[in-house]
mmCIF file of N, CA and C in Angstrom:
data_model
loop_
_atom_site.group_PDB
_atom_site.id
_atom_site.type_symbol
_atom_site.label_atom_id
_atom_site.label_comp_id
_atom_site.label_asym_id
_atom_site.label_seq_id
_atom_site.Cartn_x
_atom_site.Cartn_y
_atom_site.Cartn_z
ATOM 1 N N MET A 1 0.767 -18.053 12.918
ATOM 2 C CA MET A 1 1.637 -19.176 12.672
ATOM 3 C C MET A 1 0.848 -20.359 12.121
ATOM 4 N N LYS A 2 -0.366 -20.556 12.641
ATOM 5 C CA LYS A 2 -1.180 -21.666 12.151
ATOM 6 C C LYS A 2 -1.599 -21.434 10.711
ATOM 7 N N ASN A 3 -1.818 -20.161 10.354
ATOM 8 C CA ASN A 3 -2.212 -19.849 8.978
ATOM 9 C C ASN A 3 -1.085 -20.208 8.016
ATOM 10 N N LEU A 4 0.152 -19.903 8.391
ATOM 11 C CA LEU A 4 1.306 -20.234 7.563
ATOM 12 C C LEU A 4 1.451 -21.745 7.434
ATOM 13 N N ARG A 5 1.287 -22.458 8.550
ATOM 14 C CA ARG A 5 1.388 -23.919 8.528
ATOM 15 C C ARG A 5 0.295 -24.518 7.646
ATOM 16 N N THR A 6 -0.908 -23.992 7.737
ATOM 17 C CA THR A 6 -2.008 -24.485 6.907
ATOM 18 C C THR A 6 -1.737 -24.227 5.433
ATOM 19 N N THR A 7 -1.214 -23.044 5.118
ATOM 20 C CA THR A 7 -0.895 -22.707 3.732
ATOM 21 C C THR A 7 0.176 -23.643 3.172
ATOM 22 N N ILE A 8 1.205 -23.901 3.960
ATOM 23 C CA ILE A 8 2.282 -24.787 3.505
ATOM 24 C C ILE A 8 1.760 -26.211 3.347
ATOM 25 N N ASN A 9 0.951 -26.682 4.301
ATOM 26 C CA ASN A 9 0.383 -28.028 4.192
ATOM 27 C C ASN A 9 -0.505 -28.164 2.961
ATOM 28 N N ASN A 10 -1.294 -27.135 2.683
ATOM 29 C CA ASN A 10 -2.140 -27.167 1.485
ATOM 30 C C ASN A 10 -1.301 -27.201 0.214
ATOM 31 N N TRP A 11 -0.209 -26.439 0.206
ATOM 32 C CA TRP A 11 0.672 -26.419 -0.961
ATOM 33 C C TRP A 11 1.305 -27.787 -1.182
ATOM 34 N N PHE A 12 1.786 -28.422 -0.073
ATOM 35 C CA PHE A 12 2.369 -29.756 -0.186
ATOM 36 C C PHE A 12 1.327 -30.782 -0.631
ATOM 37 N N ASP A 13 0.095 -30.655 -0.130
ATOM 38 C CA ASP A 13 -0.963 -31.567 -0.561
ATOM 39 C C ASP A 13 -1.247 -31.418 -2.049
ATOM 40 N N LYS A 14 -1.232 -30.180 -2.527
ATOM 41 C CA LYS A 14 -1.452 -29.922 -3.955
ATOM 42 C C LYS A 14 -0.329 -30.537 -4.789
ATOM 43 N N LEU A 15 0.931 -30.351 -4.343
ATOM 44 C CA LEU A 15 2.057 -30.940 -5.062
ATOM 45 C C LEU A 15 1.995 -32.465 -5.044
ATOM 46 N N ASP A 16 1.622 -33.036 -3.901
ATOM 47 C CA ASP A 16 1.500 -34.487 -3.798
ATOM 48 C C ASP A 16 0.412 -35.006 -4.739
ATOM 49 N N GLY A 17 -0.685 -34.274 -4.823
ATOM 50 C CA GLY A 17 -1.755 -34.671 -5.738
ATOM 51 C C GLY A 17 -1.299 -34.623 -7.187
ATOM 52 N N GLN A 18 -0.532 -33.582 -7.543
ATOM 53 C CA GLN A 18 -0.017 -33.496 -8.912
ATOM 54 C C GLN A 18 0.965 -34.634 -9.193
ATOM 55 N N TRP A 19 1.781 -34.986 -8.208
ATOM 56 C CA TRP A 19 2.759 -36.070 -8.390
ATOM 57 C C TRP A 19 2.035 -37.413 -8.573
ATOM 58 N N ARG A 20 0.993 -37.653 -7.758
ATOM 59 C CA ARG A 20 0.264 -38.915 -7.860
ATOM 60 C C ARG A 20 -0.565 -38.991 -9.138
ATOM 61 N N ALA A 21 -0.985 -37.847 -9.667
ATOM 62 C CA ALA A 21 -1.771 -37.836 -10.909
ATOM 63 C C ALA A 21 -0.892 -38.092 -12.127
ATOM 64 N N MET A 22 0.402 -37.893 -11.981
ATOM 65 C CA MET A 22 1.340 -38.103 -13.075
ATOM 66 C C MET A 22 1.507 -39.608 -13.332
ATOM 67 N N PRO A 23 1.656 -40.000 -14.573
ATOM 68 C CA PRO A 23 1.873 -41.428 -14.861
ATOM 69 C C PRO A 23 3.171 -41.933 -14.213
ATOM 70 N N VAL A 24 3.180 -43.207 -13.862
ATOM 71 C CA VAL A 24 4.318 -43.797 -13.160
ATOM 72 C C VAL A 24 5.580 -43.717 -14.012
ATOM 73 N N LYS A 25 5.439 -43.879 -15.313
ATOM 74 C CA LYS A 25 6.607 -43.817 -16.191
ATOM 75 C C LYS A 25 7.248 -42.423 -16.137
ATOM 76 N N LYS A 26 6.419 -41.389 -16.106
ATOM 77 C CA LYS A 26 6.931 -40.023 -16.026
ATOM 78 C C LYS A 26 7.559 -39.766 -14.652
ATOM 79 N N GLN A 27 6.955 -40.306 -13.582
ATOM 80 C CA GLN A 27 7.536 -40.194 -12.250
ATOM 81 C C GLN A 27 8.922 -40.834 -12.223
ATOM 82 N N HIS A 28 9.023 -41.993 -12.856
ATOM 83 C CA HIS A 28 10.295 -42.710 -12.910
ATOM 84 C C HIS A 28 11.343 -41.883 -13.650
ATOM 85 N N ARG A 29 10.953 -41.254 -14.760
ATOM 86 C CA ARG A 29 11.886 -40.402 -15.524
ATOM 87 C C ARG A 29 12.375 -39.224 -14.698
ATOM 88 N N TYR A 30 11.440 -38.545 -14.020
ATOM 89 C CA TYR A 30 11.826 -37.404 -13.189
ATOM 90 C C TYR A 30 12.771 -37.834 -12.066
ATOM 91 N N THR A 31 12.476 -38.964 -11.436
ATOM 92 C CA THR A 31 13.323 -39.453 -10.357
ATOM 93 C C THR A 31 14.724 -39.771 -10.882
ATOM 94 N N LEU A 32 14.815 -40.444 -12.024
ATOM 95 C CA LEU A 32 16.114 -40.757 -12.612
ATOM 96 C C LEU A 32 16.860 -39.492 -13.019
ATOM 97 N N LEU A 33 16.157 -38.516 -13.557
ATOM 98 C CA LEU A 33 16.773 -37.257 -13.962
ATOM 99 C C LEU A 33 17.348 -36.517 -12.753
ATOM 100 N N LEU A 34 16.579 -36.430 -11.683
ATOM 101 C CA LEU A 34 17.058 -35.750 -10.477
ATOM 102 C C LEU A 34 18.237 -36.497 -9.847
ATOM 103 N N PHE A 35 18.151 -37.830 -9.800
ATOM 104 C CA PHE A 35 19.252 -38.606 -9.230
ATOM 105 C C PHE A 35 20.511 -38.470 -10.079
ATOM 106 N N SER A 36 20.369 -38.520 -11.405
ATOM 107 C CA SER A 36 21.553 -38.401 -12.260
ATOM 108 C C SER A 36 22.168 -36.998 -12.145
ATOM 109 N N GLY A 37 21.350 -35.971 -12.017
ATOM 110 C CA GLY A 37 21.866 -34.618 -11.798
ATOM 111 C C GLY A 37 22.619 -34.518 -10.490
ATOM 112 N N TYR A 38 22.081 -35.120 -9.449
ATOM 113 C CA TYR A 38 22.747 -35.123 -8.143
ATOM 114 C C TYR A 38 24.062 -35.898 -8.219
ATOM 115 N N ALA A 39 24.047 -37.057 -8.879
ATOM 116 C CA ALA A 39 25.267 -37.866 -9.005
ATOM 117 C C ALA A 39 26.324 -37.122 -9.817
ATOM 118 N N LEU A 40 25.927 -36.468 -10.894
ATOM 119 C CA LEU A 40 26.862 -35.709 -11.719
ATOM 120 C C LEU A 40 27.471 -34.560 -10.925
ATOM 121 N N LEU A 41 26.662 -33.852 -10.186
ATOM 122 C CA LEU A 41 27.166 -32.761 -9.350
ATOM 123 C C LEU A 41 28.135 -33.281 -8.293
ATOM 124 N N SER A 42 27.821 -34.414 -7.679
ATOM 125 C CA SER A 42 28.713 -35.002 -6.675
ATOM 126 C C SER A 42 30.049 -35.402 -7.292
ATOM 127 N N ILE A 43 30.022 -35.994 -8.474
ATOM 128 C CA ILE A 43 31.257 -36.400 -9.151
ATOM 129 C C ILE A 43 32.101 -35.180 -9.496
ATOM 130 N N ILE A 44 31.459 -34.110 -9.978
ATOM 131 C CA ILE A 44 32.189 -32.885 -10.319
ATOM 132 C C ILE A 44 32.865 -32.306 -9.080
ATOM 133 N N VAL A 45 32.162 -32.279 -7.955
ATOM 134 C CA VAL A 45 32.738 -31.745 -6.716
ATOM 135 C C VAL A 45 33.908 -32.610 -6.256
ATOM 136 N N LEU A 46 33.759 -33.929 -6.315
ATOM 137 C CA LEU A 46 34.851 -34.813 -5.910
ATOM 138 C C LEU A 46 36.065 -34.645 -6.822
ATOM 139 N N LEU A 47 35.848 -34.521 -8.118
ATOM 140 C CA LEU A 47 36.969 -34.302 -9.034
ATOM 141 C C LEU A 47 37.660 -32.968 -8.752
ATOM 142 N N LYS A 48 36.898 -31.939 -8.461
ATOM 143 C CA LYS A 48 37.475 -30.634 -8.152
ATOM 144 C C LYS A 48 38.305 -30.697 -6.875
ATOM 145 N N VAL A 49 37.816 -31.400 -5.867
ATOM 146 C CA VAL A 49 38.563 -31.537 -4.614
ATOM 147 C C VAL A 49 39.851 -32.310 -4.864
ATOM 148 N N CYS A 50 39.782 -33.401 -5.623
ATOM 149 C CA CYS A 50 40.988 -34.181 -5.931
ATOM 150 C C CYS A 50 41.986 -33.344 -6.724
ATOM 151 N N TYR A 51 41.504 -32.547 -7.659
ATOM 152 C CA TYR A 51 42.380 -31.685 -8.456
ATOM 153 C C TYR A 51 43.068 -30.650 -7.571
ATOM 154 N N ASP A 52 42.302 -30.038 -6.658
ATOM 155 C CA ASP A 52 42.874 -29.022 -5.771
ATOM 156 C C ASP A 52 43.905 -29.620 -4.817
ATOM 157 N N VAL A 53 43.654 -30.827 -4.340
ATOM 158 C CA VAL A 53 44.585 -31.469 -3.418
ATOM 159 C C VAL A 53 45.864 -31.874 -4.153
ATOM 160 N N ALA A 54 45.751 -32.237 -5.418
ATOM 161 C CA ALA A 54 46.905 -32.707 -6.180
ATOM 162 C C ALA A 54 47.842 -31.569 -6.595
ATOM 163 N N GLN A 55 47.413 -30.338 -6.517
ATOM 164 C CA GLN A 55 48.264 -29.211 -6.896
ATOM 165 C C GLN A 55 49.449 -29.119 -5.932
ATOM 166 N N PRO A 56 50.689 -29.018 -6.461
ATOM 167 C CA PRO A 56 51.868 -29.020 -5.582
ATOM 168 C C PRO A 56 52.074 -27.716 -4.816
ATOM 169 N N ASN A 57 51.562 -26.614 -5.301
ATOM 170 C CA ASN A 57 51.841 -25.328 -4.659
ATOM 171 C C ASN A 57 50.700 -24.862 -3.769
ATOM 172 N N ASN A 58 49.977 -25.787 -3.189
ATOM 173 C CA ASN A 58 48.899 -25.407 -2.275
ATOM 174 C C ASN A 58 49.479 -24.973 -0.945
ATOM 175 N N THR A 59 49.204 -23.755 -0.570
ATOM 176 C CA THR A 59 49.603 -23.268 0.741
ATOM 177 C C THR A 59 48.379 -22.682 1.420
ATOM 178 N N LEU A 60 48.258 -22.971 2.659
ATOM 179 C CA LEU A 60 47.135 -22.474 3.433
ATOM 180 C C LEU A 60 47.643 -21.367 4.338
ATOM 181 N N THR A 61 47.121 -20.184 4.153
ATOM 182 C CA THR A 61 47.540 -19.070 5.001
ATOM 183 C C THR A 61 46.486 -18.864 6.077
ATOM 184 N N ILE A 62 46.955 -18.836 7.303
ATOM 185 C CA ILE A 62 46.069 -18.619 8.438
ATOM 186 C C ILE A 62 46.344 -17.226 8.968
ATOM 187 N N GLU A 63 45.320 -16.401 8.948
ATOM 188 C CA GLU A 63 45.462 -15.026 9.405
ATOM 189 C C GLU A 63 44.384 -14.726 10.427
ATOM 190 N N HIS A 64 44.623 -13.699 11.208
ATOM 191 C CA HIS A 64 43.624 -13.267 12.168
ATOM 192 C C HIS A 64 42.471 -12.600 11.432
ATOM 193 N N ILE A 65 41.308 -12.756 11.981
ATOM 194 C CA ILE A 65 40.134 -12.115 11.415
ATOM 195 C C ILE A 65 40.127 -10.668 11.865
ATOM 196 N N GLU A 66 39.973 -9.761 10.917
ATOM 197 C CA GLU A 66 39.950 -8.347 11.271
ATOM 198 C C GLU A 66 38.564 -7.947 11.741
ATOM 199 N N ASN A 67 38.542 -7.136 12.781
ATOM 200 C CA ASN A 67 37.297 -6.621 13.295
ATOM 201 C C ASN A 67 36.817 -5.510 12.370
ATOM 202 N N PRO A 68 35.610 -5.610 11.820
ATOM 203 C CA PRO A 68 35.146 -4.578 10.890
ATOM 204 C C PRO A 68 34.999 -3.210 11.545
ATOM 205 N N ILE A 69 34.770 -3.176 12.852
ATOM 206 C CA ILE A 69 34.645 -1.889 13.545
ATOM 207 C C ILE A 69 36.000 -1.205 13.584
ATOM 208 N N ASN A 70 37.063 -1.969 13.856
ATOM 209 C CA ASN A 70 38.402 -1.381 13.874
ATOM 210 C C ASN A 70 38.789 -0.882 12.487
ATOM 211 N N ARG A 71 38.375 -1.597 11.467
ATOM 212 C CA ARG A 71 38.680 -1.175 10.106
ATOM 213 C C ARG A 71 37.981 0.156 9.805
ATOM 214 N N GLN A 72 36.768 0.321 10.324
ATOM 215 C CA GLN A 72 36.047 1.575 10.110
ATOM 216 C C GLN A 72 36.699 2.719 10.883
ATOM 217 N N ASN A 73 37.231 2.435 12.080
ATOM 218 C CA ASN A 73 37.849 3.480 12.889
ATOM 219 C C ASN A 73 39.121 4.005 12.249
ATOM 220 N N LYS A 74 39.770 3.215 11.416
ATOM 221 C CA LYS A 74 40.990 3.649 10.757
ATOM 222 C C LYS A 74 40.705 4.646 9.640
ATOM 223 N N SER A 75 39.463 4.716 9.208
ATOM 224 C CA SER A 75 39.128 5.673 8.159
ATOM 225 C C SER A 75 39.086 7.080 8.739
ATOM 226 N N SER A 76 39.030 8.077 7.871
ATOM 227 C CA SER A 76 39.088 9.461 8.322
ATOM 228 C C SER A 76 37.798 9.903 9.000
ATOM 229 N N VAL A 77 36.686 9.244 8.709
ATOM 230 C CA VAL A 77 35.411 9.612 9.307
ATOM 231 C C VAL A 77 35.222 8.799 10.579
ATOM 232 N N SER A 78 34.988 9.491 11.694
ATOM 233 C CA SER A 78 34.772 8.777 12.945
ATOM 234 C C SER A 78 33.284 8.515 13.124
ATOM 235 N N PRO A 79 32.946 7.419 13.790
ATOM 236 C CA PRO A 79 31.524 7.121 13.986
ATOM 237 C C PRO A 79 30.885 8.114 14.942
ATOM 238 N N GLN A 80 29.612 8.364 14.745
ATOM 239 C CA GLN A 80 28.899 9.332 15.570
ATOM 240 C C GLN A 80 28.590 8.768 16.953
ATOM 241 N N ASP A 81 28.194 7.509 16.993
ATOM 242 C CA ASP A 81 27.822 6.898 18.258
ATOM 243 C C ASP A 81 28.701 5.675 18.450
ATOM 244 N N SER A 82 29.648 5.769 19.347
ATOM 245 C CA SER A 82 30.573 4.660 19.549
ATOM 246 C C SER A 82 30.858 4.510 21.021
ATOM 247 N N ILE A 83 31.238 3.303 21.390
ATOM 248 C CA ILE A 83 31.589 3.050 22.784
ATOM 249 C C ILE A 83 32.895 3.747 23.144
ATOM 250 N N ASN A 84 33.708 4.024 22.128
ATOM 251 C CA ASN A 84 34.984 4.687 22.365
ATOM 252 C C ASN A 84 34.821 6.148 22.740
ATOM 253 N N THR A 85 33.683 6.745 22.472
ATOM 254 C CA THR A 85 33.507 8.175 22.729
ATOM 255 C C THR A 85 32.868 8.465 24.080
ATOM 256 N N ILE A 86 32.649 7.427 24.885
ATOM 257 C CA ILE A 86 32.058 7.658 26.197
ATOM 258 C C ILE A 86 33.118 8.301 27.092
ATOM 259 N N LEU A 87 32.753 9.398 27.678
ATOM 260 C CA LEU A 87 33.676 10.129 28.547
ATOM 261 C C LEU A 87 33.416 9.769 29.996
ATOM 262 N N LYS A 88 34.483 9.547 30.752
ATOM 263 C CA LYS A 88 34.344 9.225 32.171
ATOM 264 C C LYS A 88 34.309 10.512 32.988
ATOM 265 N N ARG A 89 33.597 10.446 34.050
ATOM 266 C CA ARG A 89 33.586 11.578 34.964
ATOM 267 C C ARG A 89 34.702 11.398 35.965
ATOM 268 N N LYS A 90 35.197 12.483 36.478
ATOM 269 C CA LYS A 90 36.307 12.449 37.430
ATOM 270 C C LYS A 90 35.944 11.690 38.703
ATOM 271 N N MET A 91 34.691 11.786 39.150
ATOM 272 C CA MET A 91 34.320 11.150 40.410
ATOM 273 C C MET A 91 34.281 9.630 40.310
ATOM 274 N N HIS A 92 34.207 9.060 39.094
ATOM 275 C CA HIS A 92 34.147 7.604 38.942
ATOM 276 C C HIS A 92 35.531 6.989 38.732
ATOM 277 N N GLU A 93 36.554 7.790 38.608
ATOM 278 C CA GLU A 93 37.894 7.254 38.385
ATOM 279 C C GLU A 93 38.556 6.939 39.698
ATOM 280 N N ARG A 94 39.487 5.984 39.673
ATOM 281 C CA ARG A 94 40.271 5.647 40.858
ATOM 282 C C ARG A 94 41.368 6.662 41.061
ATOM 283 N N GLN A 95 41.771 6.796 42.295
ATOM 284 C CA GLN A 95 42.840 7.729 42.588
ATOM 285 C C GLN A 95 44.074 7.023 43.074
#
């Protein structure tokens, strides 16, 4: 675990050194580019949400979640190892 932490710390130190070696004007450009990309993505998501909410035929269907094991049991092939195939002995049953 310490080896992984050391490797990650060294990688971050290398990236930090590359960032500090870059001219300030280029750092400023990269920061503005990343911020504008984030802002554009946020605006697109907000517009999509507003568009979806404005649609008049929006209906939300609430259904039960199907158990994938039950879905498999409905198929023609039965599972080889299942809790359903455990057989009870007569001596353990109530009378």
